[in-house]
Coordinates of N, CA and C in Angstrom, one line a residue:
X155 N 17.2 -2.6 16.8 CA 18.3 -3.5 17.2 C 19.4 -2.6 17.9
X156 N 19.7 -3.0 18.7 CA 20.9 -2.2 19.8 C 22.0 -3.1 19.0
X157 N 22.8 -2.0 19.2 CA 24.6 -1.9 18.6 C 25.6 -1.9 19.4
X158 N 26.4 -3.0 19.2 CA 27.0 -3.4 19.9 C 28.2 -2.5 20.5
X159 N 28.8 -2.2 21.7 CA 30.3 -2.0 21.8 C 31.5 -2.6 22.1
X160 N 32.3 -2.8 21.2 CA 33.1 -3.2 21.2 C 34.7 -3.3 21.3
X161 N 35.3 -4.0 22.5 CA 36.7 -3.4 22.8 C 37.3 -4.9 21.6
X162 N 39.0 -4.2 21.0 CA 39.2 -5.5 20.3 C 40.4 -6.0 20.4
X163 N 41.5 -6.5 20.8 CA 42.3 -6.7 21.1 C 43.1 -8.4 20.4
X164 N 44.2 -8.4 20.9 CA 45.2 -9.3 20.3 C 45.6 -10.2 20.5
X165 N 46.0 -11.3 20.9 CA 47.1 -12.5 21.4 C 48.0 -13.2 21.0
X166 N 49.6 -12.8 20.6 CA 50.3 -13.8 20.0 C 51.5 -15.0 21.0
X167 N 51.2 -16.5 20.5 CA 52.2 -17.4 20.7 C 53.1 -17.0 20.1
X168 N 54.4 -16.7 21.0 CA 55.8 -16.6 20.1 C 56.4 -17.9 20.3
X169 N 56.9 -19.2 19.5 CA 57.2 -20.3 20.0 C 58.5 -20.3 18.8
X170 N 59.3 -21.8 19.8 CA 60.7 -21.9 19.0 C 60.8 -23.5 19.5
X171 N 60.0 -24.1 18.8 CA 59.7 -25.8 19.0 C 59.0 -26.2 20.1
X172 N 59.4 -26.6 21.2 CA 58.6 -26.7 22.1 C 58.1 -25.5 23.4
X173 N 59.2 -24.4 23.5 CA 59.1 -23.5 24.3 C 58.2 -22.1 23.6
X174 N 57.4 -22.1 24.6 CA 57.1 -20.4 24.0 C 56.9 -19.1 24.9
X175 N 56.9 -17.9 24.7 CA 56.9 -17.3 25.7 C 56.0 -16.5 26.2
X176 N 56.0 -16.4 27.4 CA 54.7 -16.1 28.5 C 55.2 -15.0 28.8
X177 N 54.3 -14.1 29.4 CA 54.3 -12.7 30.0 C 53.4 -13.4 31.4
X178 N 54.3 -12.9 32.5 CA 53.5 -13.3 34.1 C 53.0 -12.0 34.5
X179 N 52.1 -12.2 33.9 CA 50.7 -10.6 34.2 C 50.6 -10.6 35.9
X180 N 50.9 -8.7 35.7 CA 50.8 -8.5 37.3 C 49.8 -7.0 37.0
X181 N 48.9 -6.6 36.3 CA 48.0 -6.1 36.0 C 47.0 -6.9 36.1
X182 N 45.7 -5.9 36.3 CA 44.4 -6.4 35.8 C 44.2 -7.7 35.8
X183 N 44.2 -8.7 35.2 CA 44.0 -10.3 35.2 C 45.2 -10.8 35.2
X184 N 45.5 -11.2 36.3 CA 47.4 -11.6 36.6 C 47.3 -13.0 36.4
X185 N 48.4 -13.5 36.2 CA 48.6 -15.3 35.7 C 49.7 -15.0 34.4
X186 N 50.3 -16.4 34.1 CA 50.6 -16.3 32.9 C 49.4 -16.8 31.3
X187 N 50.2 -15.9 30.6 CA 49.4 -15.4 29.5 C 50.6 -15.1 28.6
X188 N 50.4 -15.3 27.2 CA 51.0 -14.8 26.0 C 50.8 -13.0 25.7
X189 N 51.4 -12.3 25.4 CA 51.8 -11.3 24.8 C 50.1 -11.0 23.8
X190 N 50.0 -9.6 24.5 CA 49.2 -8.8 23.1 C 48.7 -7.5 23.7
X191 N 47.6 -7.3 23.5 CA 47.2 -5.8 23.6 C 46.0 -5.4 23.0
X192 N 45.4 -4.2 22.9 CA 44.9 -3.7 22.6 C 45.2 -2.9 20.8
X193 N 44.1 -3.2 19.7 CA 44.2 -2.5 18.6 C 44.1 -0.8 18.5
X194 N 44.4 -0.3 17.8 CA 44.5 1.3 18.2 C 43.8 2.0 17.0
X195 N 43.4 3.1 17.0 CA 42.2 3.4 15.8 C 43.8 3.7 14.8
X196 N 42.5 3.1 13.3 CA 43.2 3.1 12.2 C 44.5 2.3 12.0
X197 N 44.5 0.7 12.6 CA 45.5 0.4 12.7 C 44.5 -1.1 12.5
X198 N 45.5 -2.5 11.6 CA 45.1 -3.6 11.6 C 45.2 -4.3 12.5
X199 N 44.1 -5.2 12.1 CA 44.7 -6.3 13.8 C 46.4 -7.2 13.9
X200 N 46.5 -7.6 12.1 CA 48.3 -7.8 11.9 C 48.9 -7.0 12.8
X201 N 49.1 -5.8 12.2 CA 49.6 -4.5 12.5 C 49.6 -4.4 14.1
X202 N 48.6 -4.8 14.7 CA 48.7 -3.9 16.6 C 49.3 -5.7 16.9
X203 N 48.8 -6.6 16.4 CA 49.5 -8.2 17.0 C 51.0 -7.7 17.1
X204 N 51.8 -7.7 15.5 CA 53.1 -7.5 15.5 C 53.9 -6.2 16.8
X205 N 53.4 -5.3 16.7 CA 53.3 -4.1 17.5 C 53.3 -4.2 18.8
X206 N 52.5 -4.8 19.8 CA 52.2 -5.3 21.0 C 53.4 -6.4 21.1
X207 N 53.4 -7.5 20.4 CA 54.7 -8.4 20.7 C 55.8 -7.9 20.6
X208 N 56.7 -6.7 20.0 CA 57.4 -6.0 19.8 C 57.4 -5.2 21.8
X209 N 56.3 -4.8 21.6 CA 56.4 -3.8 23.0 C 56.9 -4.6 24.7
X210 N 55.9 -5.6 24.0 CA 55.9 -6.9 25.5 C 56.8 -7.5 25.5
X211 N 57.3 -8.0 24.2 CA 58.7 -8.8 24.6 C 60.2 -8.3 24.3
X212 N 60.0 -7.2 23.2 CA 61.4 -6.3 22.6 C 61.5 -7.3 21.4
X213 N 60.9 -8.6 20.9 CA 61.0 -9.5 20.2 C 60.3 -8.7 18.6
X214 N 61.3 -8.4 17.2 CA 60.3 -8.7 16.1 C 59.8 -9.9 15.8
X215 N 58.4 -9.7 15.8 CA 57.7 -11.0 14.7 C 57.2 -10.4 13.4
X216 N 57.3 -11.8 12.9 CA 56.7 -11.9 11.6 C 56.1 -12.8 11.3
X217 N 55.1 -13.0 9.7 CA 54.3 -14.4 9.4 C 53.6 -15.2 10.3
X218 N 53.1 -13.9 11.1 CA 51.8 -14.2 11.5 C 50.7 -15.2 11.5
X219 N 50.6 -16.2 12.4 CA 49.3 -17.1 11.6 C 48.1 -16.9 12.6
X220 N 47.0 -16.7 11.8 CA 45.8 -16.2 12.2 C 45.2 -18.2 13.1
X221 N 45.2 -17.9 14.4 CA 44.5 -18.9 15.4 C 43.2 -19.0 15.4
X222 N 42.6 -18.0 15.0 CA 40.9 -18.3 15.5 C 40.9 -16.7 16.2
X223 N 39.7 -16.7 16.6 CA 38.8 -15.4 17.3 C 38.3 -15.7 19.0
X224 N 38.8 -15.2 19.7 CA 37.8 -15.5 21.2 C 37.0 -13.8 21.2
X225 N 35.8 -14.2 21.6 CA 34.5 -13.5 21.6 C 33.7 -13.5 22.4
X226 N 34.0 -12.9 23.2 CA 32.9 -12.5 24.9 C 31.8 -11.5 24.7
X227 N 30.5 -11.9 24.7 CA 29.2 -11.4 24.5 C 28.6 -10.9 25.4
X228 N 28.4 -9.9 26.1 CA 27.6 -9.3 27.2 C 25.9 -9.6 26.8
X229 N 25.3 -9.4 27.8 CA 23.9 -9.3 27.4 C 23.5 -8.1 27.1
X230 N 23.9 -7.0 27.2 CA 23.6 -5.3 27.3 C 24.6 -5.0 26.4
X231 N 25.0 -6.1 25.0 CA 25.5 -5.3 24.1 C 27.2 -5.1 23.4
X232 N 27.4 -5.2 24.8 CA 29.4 -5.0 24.7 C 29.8 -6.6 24.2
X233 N 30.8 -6.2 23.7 CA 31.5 -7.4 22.8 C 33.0 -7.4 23.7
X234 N 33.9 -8.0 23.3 CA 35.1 -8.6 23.4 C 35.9 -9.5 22.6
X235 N 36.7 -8.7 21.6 CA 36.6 -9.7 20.7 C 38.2 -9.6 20.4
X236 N 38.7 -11.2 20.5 CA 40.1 -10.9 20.6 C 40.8 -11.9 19.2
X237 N 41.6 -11.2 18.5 CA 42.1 -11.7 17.5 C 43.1 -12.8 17.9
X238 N 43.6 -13.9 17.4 CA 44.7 -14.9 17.8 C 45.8 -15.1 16.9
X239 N 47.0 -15.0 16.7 CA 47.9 -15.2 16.4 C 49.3 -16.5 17.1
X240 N 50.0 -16.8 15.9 CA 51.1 -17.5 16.6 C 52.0 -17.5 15.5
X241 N 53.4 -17.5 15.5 CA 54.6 -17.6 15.1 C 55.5 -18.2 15.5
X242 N 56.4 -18.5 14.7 CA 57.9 -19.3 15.5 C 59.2 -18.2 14.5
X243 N 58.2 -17.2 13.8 CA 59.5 -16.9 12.9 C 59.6 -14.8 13.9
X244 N 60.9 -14.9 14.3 CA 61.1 -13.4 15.0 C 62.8 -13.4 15.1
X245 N 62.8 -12.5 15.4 CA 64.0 -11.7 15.3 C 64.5 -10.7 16.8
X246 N 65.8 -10.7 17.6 CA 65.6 -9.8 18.5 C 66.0 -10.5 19.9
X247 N 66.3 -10.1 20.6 CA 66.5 -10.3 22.1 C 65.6 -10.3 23.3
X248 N 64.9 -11.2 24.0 CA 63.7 -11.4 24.7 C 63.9 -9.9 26.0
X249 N 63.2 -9.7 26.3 CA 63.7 -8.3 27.2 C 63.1 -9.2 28.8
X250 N 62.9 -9.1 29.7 CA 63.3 -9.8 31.0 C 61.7 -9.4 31.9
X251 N 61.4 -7.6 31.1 CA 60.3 -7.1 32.2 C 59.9 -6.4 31.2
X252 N 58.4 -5.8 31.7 CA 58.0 -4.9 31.3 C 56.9 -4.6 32.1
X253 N 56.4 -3.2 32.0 CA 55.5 -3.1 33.3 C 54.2 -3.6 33.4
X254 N 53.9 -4.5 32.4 CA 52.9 -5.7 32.3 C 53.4 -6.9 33.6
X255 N 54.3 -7.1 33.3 CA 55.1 -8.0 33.9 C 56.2 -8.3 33.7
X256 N 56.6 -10.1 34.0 CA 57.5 -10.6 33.6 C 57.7 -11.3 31.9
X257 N 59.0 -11.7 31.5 CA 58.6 -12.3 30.3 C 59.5 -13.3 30.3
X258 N 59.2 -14.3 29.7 CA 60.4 -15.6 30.1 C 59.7 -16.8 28.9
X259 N 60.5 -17.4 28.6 CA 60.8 -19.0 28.1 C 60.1 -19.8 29.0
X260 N 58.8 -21.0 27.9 CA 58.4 -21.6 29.1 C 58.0 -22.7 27.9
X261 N 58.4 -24.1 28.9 CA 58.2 -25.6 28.0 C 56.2 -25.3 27.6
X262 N 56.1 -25.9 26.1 CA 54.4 -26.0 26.3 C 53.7 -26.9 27.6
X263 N 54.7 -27.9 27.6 CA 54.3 -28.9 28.8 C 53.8 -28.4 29.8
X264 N 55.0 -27.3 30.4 CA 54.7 -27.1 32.0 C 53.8 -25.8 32.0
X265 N 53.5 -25.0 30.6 CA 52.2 -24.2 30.6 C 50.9 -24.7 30.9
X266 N 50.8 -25.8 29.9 CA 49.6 -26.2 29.9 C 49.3 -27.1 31.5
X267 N 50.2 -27.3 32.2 CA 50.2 -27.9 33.9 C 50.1 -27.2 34.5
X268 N 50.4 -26.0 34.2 CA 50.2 -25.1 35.0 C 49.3 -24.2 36.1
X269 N 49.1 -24.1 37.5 CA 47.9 -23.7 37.6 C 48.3 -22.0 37.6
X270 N 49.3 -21.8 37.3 CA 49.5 -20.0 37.4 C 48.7 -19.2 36.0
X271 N 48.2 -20.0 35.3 CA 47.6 -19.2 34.0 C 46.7 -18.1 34.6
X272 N 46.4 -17.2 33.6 CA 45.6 -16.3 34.4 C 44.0 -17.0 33.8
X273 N 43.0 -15.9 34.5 CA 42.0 -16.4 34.6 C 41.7 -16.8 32.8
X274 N 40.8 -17.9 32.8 CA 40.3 -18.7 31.4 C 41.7 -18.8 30.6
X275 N 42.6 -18.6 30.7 CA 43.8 -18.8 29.8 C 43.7 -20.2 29.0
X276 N 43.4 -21.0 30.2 CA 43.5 -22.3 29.8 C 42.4 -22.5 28.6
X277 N 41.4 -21.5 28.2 CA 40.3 -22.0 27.3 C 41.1 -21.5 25.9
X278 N 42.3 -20.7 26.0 CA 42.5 -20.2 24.5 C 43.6 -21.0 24.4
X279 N 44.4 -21.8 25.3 CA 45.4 -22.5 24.5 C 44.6 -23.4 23.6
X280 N 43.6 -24.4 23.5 CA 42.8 -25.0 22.1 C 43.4 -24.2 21.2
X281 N 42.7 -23.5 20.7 CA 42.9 -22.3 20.0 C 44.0 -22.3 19.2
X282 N 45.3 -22.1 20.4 CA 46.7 -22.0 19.8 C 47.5 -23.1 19.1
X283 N 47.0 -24.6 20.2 CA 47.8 -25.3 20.2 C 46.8 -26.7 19.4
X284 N 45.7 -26.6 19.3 CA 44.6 -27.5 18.5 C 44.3 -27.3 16.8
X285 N 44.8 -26.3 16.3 CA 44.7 -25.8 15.1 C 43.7 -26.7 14.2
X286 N 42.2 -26.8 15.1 CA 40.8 -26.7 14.3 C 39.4 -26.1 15.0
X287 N 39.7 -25.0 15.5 CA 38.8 -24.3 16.0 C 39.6 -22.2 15.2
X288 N 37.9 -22.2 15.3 CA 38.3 -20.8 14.5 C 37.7 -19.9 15.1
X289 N 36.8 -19.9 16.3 CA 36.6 -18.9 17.5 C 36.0 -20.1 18.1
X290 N 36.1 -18.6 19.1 CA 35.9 -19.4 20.7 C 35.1 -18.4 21.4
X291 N 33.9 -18.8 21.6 CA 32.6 -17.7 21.8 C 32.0 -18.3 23.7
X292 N 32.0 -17.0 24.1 CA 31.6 -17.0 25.5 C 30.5 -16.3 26.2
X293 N 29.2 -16.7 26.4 CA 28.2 -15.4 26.9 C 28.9 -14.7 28.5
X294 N 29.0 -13.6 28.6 CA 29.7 -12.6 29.6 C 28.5 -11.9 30.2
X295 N 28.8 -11.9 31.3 CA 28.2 -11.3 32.3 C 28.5 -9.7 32.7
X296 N 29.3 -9.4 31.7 CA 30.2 -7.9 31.2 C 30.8 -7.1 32.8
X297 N 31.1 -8.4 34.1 CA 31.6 -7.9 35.0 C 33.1 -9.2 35.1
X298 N 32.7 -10.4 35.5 CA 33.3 -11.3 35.9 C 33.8 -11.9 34.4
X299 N 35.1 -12.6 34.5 CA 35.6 -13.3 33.1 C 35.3 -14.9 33.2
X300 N 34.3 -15.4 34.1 CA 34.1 -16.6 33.8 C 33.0 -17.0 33.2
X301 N 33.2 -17.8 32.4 CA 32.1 -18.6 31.4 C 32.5 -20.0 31.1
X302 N 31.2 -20.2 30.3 CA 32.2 -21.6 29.7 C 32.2 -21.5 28.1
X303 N 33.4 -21.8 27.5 CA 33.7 -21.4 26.3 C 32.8 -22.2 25.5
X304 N 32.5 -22.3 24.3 CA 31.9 -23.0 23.2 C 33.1 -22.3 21.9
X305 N 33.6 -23.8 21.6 CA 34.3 -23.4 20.5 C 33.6 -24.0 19.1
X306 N 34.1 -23.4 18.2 CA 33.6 -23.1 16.9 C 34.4 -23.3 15.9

């Protein structure tokens, strides 16, 4: 049996009733998207969530709530496997930029209308905003990010 590789990374909703905040990605997969990153050796997935929202927005969070799993499966093995997160409890001053992008206050409304999400975004808001799905599993073609989700 071949073993998998796998990259693992993060996503937190920071929200404060109906607004929450978006990072307008001008990297790699540009669109708007929530805040997260990459986990780092010897470090939890809590741990790099809280960490990465700290870096992307200058915002402390806390009390974490675990959203579900999104899980991109190559055929040749490689995984993708991103932990989910969401809060409304933080601490801190929104910071304006970072060299991700931009960062700003945005109604759920006019996210979810939105066509500036970045690519598949729209398949993890479920996820954030449906609280009864607990991953969200995608077979990957381990080049292109489209698929169609099957949630779980």
């Amino acid at each position: 049996m071949k073993k998998a590789i796998s990259e693992i990374v993060n996503m937190v909703m920071i929200y404060d009733g109906d607004d929450v905040v978006v990072l307008d990605r001008k990297k790699s997969w540009p669109g708007l998207t929530f805040p997260g990153g990459h986990v780092e050796p010897g470090e939890s997935f809590y741990d790099s969530a809280v960490r990465e929202a700290k870096e992307e927005t200058g915002l402390d969070v806390k009390d974490l709530v675990p959203c579900g799993v999104v899980h991109w499966a190559s055929k040749d093995g490689r995984r993708y496997v991103e932990f989910l997160y969401k809060t409304c409890a933080f601490d801190g001053k929104l910071i304006d930029r970072t060299d991700e992008g931009e960062i700003f206050w945005m109604k759920k409304d006019e996210l979810l209308c939105s066509d500036k999400k970045s690519p598949n975004f729209k398949y993890y808001l479920p996820m954030f905003f449906e609280d009864k799905y607990s991953e969200m599993f995608l077979e990957w073609d381990g080049k292109s990010f489209e698929a169609v989700p099957r949630y779980i």
